[in-house]
Short mmCIF file of C-alpha atoms and ligand atoms in Angstrom, two decimals:
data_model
loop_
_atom_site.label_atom_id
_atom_site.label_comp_id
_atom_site.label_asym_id
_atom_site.label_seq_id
_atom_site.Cartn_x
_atom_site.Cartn_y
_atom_site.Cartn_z
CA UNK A 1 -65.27 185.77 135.80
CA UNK A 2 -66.16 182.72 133.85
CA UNK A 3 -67.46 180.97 136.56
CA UNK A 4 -69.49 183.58 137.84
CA UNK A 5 -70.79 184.31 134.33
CA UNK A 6 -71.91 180.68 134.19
CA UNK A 7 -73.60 180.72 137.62
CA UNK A 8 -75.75 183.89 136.32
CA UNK A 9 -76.54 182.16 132.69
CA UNK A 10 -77.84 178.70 134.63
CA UNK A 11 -79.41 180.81 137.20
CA UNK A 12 -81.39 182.61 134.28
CA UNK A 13 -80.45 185.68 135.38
CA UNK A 14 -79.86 188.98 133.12
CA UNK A 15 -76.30 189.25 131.71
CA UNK A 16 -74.75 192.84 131.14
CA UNK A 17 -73.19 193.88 128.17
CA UNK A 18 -69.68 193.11 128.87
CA UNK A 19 -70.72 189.35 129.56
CA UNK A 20 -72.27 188.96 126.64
CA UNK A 21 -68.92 190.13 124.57
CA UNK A 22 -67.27 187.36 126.77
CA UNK A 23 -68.91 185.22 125.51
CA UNK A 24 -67.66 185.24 122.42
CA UNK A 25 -64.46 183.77 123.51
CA UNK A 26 -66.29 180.56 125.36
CA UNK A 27 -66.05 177.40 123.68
CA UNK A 28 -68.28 176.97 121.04
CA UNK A 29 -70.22 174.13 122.58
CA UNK A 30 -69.60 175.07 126.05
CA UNK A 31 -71.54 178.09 125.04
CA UNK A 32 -74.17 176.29 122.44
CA UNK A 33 -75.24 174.03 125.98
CA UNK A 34 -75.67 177.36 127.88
CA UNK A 35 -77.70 179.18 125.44
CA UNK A 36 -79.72 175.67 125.25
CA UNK A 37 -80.35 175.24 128.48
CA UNK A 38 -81.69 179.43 128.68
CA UNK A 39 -83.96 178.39 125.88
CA UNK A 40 -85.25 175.43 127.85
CA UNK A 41 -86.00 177.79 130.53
CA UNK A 42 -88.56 179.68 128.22
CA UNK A 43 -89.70 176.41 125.74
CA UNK A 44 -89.23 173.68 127.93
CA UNK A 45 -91.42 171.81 125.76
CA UNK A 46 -89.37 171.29 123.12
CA UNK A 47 -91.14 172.47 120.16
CA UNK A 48 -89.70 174.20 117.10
CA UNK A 49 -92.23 176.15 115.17
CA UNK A 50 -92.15 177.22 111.14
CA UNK A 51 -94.40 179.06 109.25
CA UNK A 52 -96.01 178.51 105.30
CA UNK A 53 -95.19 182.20 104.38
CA UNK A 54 -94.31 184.21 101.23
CA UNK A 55 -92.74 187.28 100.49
CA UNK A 56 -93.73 189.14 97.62
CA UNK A 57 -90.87 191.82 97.12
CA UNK A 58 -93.31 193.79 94.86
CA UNK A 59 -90.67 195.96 93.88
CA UNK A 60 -86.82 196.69 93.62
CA UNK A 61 -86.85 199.95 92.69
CA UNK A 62 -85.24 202.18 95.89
CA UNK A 63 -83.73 205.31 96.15
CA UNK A 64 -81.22 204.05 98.81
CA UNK A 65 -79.14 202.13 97.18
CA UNK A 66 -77.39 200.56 99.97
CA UNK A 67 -73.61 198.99 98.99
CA UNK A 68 -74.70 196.36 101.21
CA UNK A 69 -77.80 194.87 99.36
CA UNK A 70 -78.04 193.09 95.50
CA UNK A 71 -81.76 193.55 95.23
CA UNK A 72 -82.19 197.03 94.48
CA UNK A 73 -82.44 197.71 90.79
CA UNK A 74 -78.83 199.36 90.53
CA UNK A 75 -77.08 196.48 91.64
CA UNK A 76 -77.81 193.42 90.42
CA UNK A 77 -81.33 192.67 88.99
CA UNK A 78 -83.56 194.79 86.44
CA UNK A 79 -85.71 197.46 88.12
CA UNK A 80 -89.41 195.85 88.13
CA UNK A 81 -92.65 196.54 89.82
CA UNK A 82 -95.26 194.02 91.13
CA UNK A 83 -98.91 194.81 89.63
CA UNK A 84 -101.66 194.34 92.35
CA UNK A 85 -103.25 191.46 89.95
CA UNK A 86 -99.38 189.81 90.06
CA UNK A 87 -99.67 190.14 94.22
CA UNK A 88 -102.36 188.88 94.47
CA UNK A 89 -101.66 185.71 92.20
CA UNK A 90 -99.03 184.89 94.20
CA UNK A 91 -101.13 185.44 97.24
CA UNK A 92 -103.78 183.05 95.84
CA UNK A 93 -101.17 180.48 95.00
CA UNK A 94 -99.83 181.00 98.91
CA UNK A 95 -103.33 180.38 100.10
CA UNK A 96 -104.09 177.01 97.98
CA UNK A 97 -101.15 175.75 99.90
CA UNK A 98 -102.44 176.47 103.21
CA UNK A 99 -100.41 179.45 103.98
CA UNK A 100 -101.15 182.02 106.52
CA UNK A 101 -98.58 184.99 106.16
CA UNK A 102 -97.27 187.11 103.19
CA UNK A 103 -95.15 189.68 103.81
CA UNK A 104 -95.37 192.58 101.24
CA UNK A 105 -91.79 194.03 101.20
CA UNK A 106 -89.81 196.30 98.46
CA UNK A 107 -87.36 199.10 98.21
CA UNK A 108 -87.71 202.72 98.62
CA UNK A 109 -89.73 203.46 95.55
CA UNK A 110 -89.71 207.59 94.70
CA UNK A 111 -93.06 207.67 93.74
CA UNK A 112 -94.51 205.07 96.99
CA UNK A 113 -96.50 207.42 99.28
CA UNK A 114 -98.81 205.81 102.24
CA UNK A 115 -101.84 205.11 99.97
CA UNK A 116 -99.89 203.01 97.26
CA UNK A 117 -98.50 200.90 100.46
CA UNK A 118 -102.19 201.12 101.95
CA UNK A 119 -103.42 200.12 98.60
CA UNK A 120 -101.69 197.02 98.49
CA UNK A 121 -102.45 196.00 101.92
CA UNK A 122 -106.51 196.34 101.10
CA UNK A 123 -106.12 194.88 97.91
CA UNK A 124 -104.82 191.70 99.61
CA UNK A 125 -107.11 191.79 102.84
CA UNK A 126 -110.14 192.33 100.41
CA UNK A 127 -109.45 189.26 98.45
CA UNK A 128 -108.04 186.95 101.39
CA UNK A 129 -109.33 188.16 104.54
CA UNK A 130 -107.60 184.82 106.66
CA UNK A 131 -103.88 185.31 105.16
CA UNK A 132 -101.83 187.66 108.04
CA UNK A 133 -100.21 190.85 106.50
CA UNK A 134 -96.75 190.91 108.10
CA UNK A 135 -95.61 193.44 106.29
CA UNK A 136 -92.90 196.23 105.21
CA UNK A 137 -90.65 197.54 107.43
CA UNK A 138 -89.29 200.29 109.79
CA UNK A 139 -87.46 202.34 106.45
CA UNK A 140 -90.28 201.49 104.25
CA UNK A 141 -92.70 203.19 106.71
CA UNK A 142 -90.56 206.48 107.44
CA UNK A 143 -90.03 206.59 103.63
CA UNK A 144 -94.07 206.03 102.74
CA UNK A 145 -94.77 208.84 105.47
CA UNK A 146 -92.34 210.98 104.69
CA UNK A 147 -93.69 211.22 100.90
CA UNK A 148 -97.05 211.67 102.10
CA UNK A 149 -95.89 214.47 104.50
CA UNK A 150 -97.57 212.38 107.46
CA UNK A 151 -96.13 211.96 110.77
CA UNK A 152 -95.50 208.33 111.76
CA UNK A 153 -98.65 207.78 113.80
CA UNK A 154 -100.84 208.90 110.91
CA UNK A 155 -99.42 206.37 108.67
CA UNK A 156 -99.50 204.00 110.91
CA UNK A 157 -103.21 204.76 111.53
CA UNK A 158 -103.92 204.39 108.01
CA UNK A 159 -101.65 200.57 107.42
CA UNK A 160 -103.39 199.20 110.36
CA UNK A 161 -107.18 200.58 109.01
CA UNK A 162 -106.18 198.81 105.46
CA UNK A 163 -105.51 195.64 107.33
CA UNK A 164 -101.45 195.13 108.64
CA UNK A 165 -101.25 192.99 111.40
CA UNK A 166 -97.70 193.77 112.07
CA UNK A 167 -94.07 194.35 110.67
CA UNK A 168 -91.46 192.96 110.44
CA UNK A 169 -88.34 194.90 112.67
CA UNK A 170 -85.67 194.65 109.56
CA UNK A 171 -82.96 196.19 111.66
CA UNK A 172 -80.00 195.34 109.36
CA UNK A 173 -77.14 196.34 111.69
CA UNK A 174 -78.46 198.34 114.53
CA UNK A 175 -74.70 200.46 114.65
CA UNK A 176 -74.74 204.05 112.92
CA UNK A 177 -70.69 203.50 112.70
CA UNK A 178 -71.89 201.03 110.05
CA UNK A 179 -74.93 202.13 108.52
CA UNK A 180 -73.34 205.67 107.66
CA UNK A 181 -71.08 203.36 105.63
CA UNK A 182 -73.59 200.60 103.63
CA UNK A 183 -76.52 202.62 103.94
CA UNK A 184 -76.57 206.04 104.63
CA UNK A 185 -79.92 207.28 103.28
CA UNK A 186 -81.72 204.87 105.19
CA UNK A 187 -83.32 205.46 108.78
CA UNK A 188 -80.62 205.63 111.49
CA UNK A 189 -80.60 203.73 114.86
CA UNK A 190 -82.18 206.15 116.87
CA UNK A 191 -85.55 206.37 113.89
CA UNK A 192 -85.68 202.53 114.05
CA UNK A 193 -86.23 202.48 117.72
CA UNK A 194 -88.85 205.59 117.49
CA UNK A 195 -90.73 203.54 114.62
CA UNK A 196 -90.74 200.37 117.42
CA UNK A 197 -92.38 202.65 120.07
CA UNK A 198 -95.02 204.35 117.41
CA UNK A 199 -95.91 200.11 116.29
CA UNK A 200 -96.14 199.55 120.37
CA UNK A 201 -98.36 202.35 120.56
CA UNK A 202 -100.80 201.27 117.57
CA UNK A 203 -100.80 197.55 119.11
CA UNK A 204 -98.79 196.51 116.04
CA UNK A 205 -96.06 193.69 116.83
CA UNK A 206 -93.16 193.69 115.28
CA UNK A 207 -88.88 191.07 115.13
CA UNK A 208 -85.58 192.28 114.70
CA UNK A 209 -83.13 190.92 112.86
CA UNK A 210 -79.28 191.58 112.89
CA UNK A 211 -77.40 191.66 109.43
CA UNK A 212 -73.72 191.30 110.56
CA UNK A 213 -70.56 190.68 109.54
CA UNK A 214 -69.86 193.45 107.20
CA UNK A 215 -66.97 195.29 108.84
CA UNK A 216 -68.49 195.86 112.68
CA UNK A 217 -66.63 194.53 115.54
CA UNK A 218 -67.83 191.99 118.58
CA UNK A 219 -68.19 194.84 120.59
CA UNK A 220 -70.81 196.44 118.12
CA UNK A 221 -72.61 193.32 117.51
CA UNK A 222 -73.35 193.24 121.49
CA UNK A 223 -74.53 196.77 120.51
CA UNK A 224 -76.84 195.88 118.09
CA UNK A 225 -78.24 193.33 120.85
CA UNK A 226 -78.40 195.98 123.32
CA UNK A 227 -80.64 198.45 121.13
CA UNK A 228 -83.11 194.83 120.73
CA UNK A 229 -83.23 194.25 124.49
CA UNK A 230 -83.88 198.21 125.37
CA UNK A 231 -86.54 198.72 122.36
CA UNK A 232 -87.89 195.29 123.74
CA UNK A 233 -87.87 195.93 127.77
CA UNK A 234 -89.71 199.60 126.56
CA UNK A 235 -92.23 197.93 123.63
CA UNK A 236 -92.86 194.28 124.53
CA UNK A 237 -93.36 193.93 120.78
CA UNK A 238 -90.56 192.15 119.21
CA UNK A 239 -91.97 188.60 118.64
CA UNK A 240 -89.16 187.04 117.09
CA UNK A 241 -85.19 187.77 116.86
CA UNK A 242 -83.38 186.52 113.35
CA UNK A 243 -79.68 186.82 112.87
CA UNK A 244 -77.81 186.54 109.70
CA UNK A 245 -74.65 186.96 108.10
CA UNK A 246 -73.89 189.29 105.42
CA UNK A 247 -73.49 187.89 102.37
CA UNK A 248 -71.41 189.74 99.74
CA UNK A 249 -72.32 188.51 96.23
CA UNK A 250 -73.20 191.13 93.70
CA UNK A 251 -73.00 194.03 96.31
CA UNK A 252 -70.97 196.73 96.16
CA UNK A 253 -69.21 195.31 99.37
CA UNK A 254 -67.40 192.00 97.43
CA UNK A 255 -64.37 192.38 99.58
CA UNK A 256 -65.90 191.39 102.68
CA UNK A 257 -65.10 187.75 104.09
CA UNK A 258 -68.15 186.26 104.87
CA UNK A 259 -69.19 185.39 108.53
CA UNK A 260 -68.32 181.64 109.07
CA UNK A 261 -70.30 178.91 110.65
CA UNK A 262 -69.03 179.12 113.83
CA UNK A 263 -69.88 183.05 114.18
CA UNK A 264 -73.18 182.38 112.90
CA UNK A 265 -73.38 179.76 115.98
CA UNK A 266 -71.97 182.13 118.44
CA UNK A 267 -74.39 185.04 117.17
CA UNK A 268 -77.46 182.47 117.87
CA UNK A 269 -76.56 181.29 121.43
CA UNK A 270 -75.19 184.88 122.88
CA UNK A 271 -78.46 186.30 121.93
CA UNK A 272 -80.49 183.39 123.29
CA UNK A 273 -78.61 184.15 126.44
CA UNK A 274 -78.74 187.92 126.37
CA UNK A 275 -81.85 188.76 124.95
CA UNK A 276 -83.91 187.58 128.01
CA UNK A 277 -86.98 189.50 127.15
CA UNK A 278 -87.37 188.02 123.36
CA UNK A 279 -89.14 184.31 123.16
CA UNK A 280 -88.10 183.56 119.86
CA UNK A 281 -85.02 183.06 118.56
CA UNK A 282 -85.35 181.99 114.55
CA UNK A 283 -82.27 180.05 112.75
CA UNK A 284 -81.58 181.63 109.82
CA UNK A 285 -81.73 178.93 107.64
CA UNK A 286 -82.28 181.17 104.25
CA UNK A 287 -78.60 182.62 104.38
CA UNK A 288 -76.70 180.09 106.46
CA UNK A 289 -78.79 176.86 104.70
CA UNK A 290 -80.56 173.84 106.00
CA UNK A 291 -77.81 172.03 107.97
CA UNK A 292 -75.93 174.93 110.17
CA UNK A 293 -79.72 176.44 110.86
CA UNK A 294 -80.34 172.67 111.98
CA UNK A 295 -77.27 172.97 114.19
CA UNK A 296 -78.75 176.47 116.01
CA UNK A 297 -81.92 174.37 117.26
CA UNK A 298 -78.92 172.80 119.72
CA UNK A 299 -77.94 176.24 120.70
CA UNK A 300 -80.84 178.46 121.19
CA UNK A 301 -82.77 178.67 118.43
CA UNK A 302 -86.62 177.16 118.78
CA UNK A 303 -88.21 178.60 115.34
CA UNK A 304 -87.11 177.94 111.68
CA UNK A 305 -88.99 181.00 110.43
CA UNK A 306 -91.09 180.85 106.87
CA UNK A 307 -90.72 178.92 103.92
CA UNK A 308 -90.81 182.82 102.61
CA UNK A 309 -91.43 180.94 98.88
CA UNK A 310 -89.81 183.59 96.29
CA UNK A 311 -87.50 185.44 98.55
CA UNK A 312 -85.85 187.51 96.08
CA UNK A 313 -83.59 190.01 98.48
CA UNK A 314 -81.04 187.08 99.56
CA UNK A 315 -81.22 185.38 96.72
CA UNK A 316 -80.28 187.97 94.50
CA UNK A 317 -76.67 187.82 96.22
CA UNK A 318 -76.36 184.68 94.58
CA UNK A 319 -76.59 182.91 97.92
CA UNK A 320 -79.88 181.81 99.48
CA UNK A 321 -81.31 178.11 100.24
CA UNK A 322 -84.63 177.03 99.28
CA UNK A 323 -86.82 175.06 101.72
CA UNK A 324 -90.33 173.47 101.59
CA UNK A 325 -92.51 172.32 104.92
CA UNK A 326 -91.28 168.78 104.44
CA UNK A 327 -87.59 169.67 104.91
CA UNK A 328 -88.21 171.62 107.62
CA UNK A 329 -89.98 168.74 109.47
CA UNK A 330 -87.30 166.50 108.96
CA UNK A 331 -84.70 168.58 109.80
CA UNK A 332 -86.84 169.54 112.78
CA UNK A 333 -87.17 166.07 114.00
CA UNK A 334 -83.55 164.55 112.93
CA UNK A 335 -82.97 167.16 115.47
CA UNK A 336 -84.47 165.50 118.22
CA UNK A 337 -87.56 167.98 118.68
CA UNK A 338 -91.13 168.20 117.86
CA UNK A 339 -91.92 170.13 114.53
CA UNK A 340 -95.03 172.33 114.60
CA UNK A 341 -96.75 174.45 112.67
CA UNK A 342 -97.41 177.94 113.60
CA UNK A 343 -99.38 181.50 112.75
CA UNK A 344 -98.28 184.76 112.27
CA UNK A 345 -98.76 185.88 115.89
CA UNK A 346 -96.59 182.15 117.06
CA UNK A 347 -99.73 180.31 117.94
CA UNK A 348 -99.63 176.88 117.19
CA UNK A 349 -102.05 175.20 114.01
CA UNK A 350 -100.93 172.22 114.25
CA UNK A 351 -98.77 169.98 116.08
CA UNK A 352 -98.41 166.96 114.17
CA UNK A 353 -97.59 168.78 110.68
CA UNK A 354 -96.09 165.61 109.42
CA UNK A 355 -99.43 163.89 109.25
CA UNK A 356 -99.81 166.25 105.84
CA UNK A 357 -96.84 164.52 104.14
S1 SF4 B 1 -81.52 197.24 101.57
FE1 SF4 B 1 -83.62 197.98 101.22
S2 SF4 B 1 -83.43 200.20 101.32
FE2 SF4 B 1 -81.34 199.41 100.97
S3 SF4 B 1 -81.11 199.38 98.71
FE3 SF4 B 1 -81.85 197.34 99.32
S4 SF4 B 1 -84.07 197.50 99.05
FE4 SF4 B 1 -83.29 199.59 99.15
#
């Protein structure tokens, strides 16, 4: 079985489910050089691409108080709420630093129909027409459209009009075993992948990300990758896949062991290997810190993501590592690759960043 497995992976060829839970049982670097050598197949030119970002988490303030997250304003912070002249402060203060991308993300406010969301979007457009909305996210759209009584193609209609250039997939943990547990009144599997098909059908790009370790087992991680691969074979829209671990602190889940290292590594190269369809694999730097996200650029990961200056969701489990563009490109290049600077859409600006320094 092993072998055979290995003769598919180095051919390039597709891997089925029950491979990719094998996997999981390879040697760690036996498996880091395979999911390496499948991301040399798609960037054999060994770049590793980062973004100057910032999310503005206008507000935590949500009326799904997931057990799984410490942002919302009944866990762990004071309920607040971004003004439009505070957005776009911090969206002027992005731009004077060169950045291209701020993505506009916040809990499930009660009051939050399409036009605030909309409103925020052309407030930010109006004032800096070159910086690349990437914003919200799958439950953050069902939630604006269901308060303005709008069917998902409306609202859509209406983001895209005020200027959002795509969102970001959020998928948390893509397993309704789970979700029903951490975070039951927000959109279930099935919505997320109908939300992916309605952004394919506006043109809207989207990621996915994968939030595990909170009580799921191998077999529903695979899962998880198997809902990314189908909404991606379907949508062609996912850009960008970002694991990360779960990270207890000030949730209402503190009895969870966190993920370790190793998991995180495994998590990395199986999807490098079994998402075939998704070019980008980001290492998750913000929740498993500089040094093991340096370590994924060995075993299929070829972006480091944003900068995503005041990230407020992570950090307010009391985890969270702070990075700047000059990190990155060290980090980038003690790895033995060639750091470049991206867009929002993962062109390249500029491919000797370092000259900046
Ligand atoms: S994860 Fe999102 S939807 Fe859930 S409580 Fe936190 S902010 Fe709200």
């Amino acid at each position: 079985m092993t072998a055979a497995l290995k003769k598919k992976i180095f051919a390039g060829k597709r891997i089925t489910p029950a491979e990719a839970l094998s996997l999981f049982s390879w040697d760690l670097l036996e498996l880091g050089g395979a999911a390496d050598f499948r991301r040399r197949l798609v960037h054999p030119q060994n770049t590793v691409g980062f973004i100057l970002d910032r999310i503005i988490n206008f507000t935590n303030i949500c009326e799904a108080c997931c057990s799984f997250c410490a942002f919302h304003s009944r866990a762990a912070l004071p309920p607040y709420e971004l003004s439009v002249k505070e957005i776009l402060h911090k969206t002027g203060e992005l731009a004077a630093m060169g950045g291209s991308q701020v993505m506009l993300q916040g809990g499930l406010h009660p009051d939050h129909g399409i036009e605030h969301y909309a409103g925020l979007l052309k407030a930010v457009k109006k004032k800096y027409p070159g910086i690349a909305l990437h914003s919200f996210s799958p439950s953050e759209l069902v939630h604006a459209a269901k308060k303005s009584r709008l069917p998902l193609d409306e609202a859509l209609i209406r983001l895209k009009a005020a200027g959002l250039a795509s969102m970001p997939g959020a998928s948390d943990l893509l397993v309704d075993r789970i979700r029903s547990k951490v975070s039951p009144r927000k959109i279930t599997t099935a919505q997320w992948e109908e939300v992916m098909r309605a952004l394919a059908r506006h043109g809207l790009p989207s990621s996915a990300t994968m939030t595990y370790g909170m009580g799921e087992t191998l077999r529903e991680r695979v899962k998880h990758l198997e809902v990314v691969r189908r909404t991606q074979d379907a949508t062609g829209i996912i850009r960008a896949f970002i694991p990360w671990s779960f990270s207890p602190g000030n949730t209402r889940l503190p009895d969870i062991v966190p993920a370790t290292g190793v998991d995180y590594l495994k998590i990395v190269a199986v999807s490098r290997i079994f998402l075939d369809n998704v070019r980008y694999i980001q290492a998750g730097w913000l929740t498993e810190g500089l040094k093991l996200a340096q370590v994924a650029l060995a075993m299929g990961a070829n972006d480091m993501g944003g900068v995503l200056t005041e990230e407020r969701v992570v950090k307010a489990t009391g985890s969270g590592a702070r990075a700047c563009a000059e990190e990155f490109i060290d980090l980038i290049k003690n790895a033995g690759r060639a750091p470049v600077l991206r867009d929002s859409a993962y062109r390249v600006i500029d491919r000797r960043p370092w000259r900046k320094k």
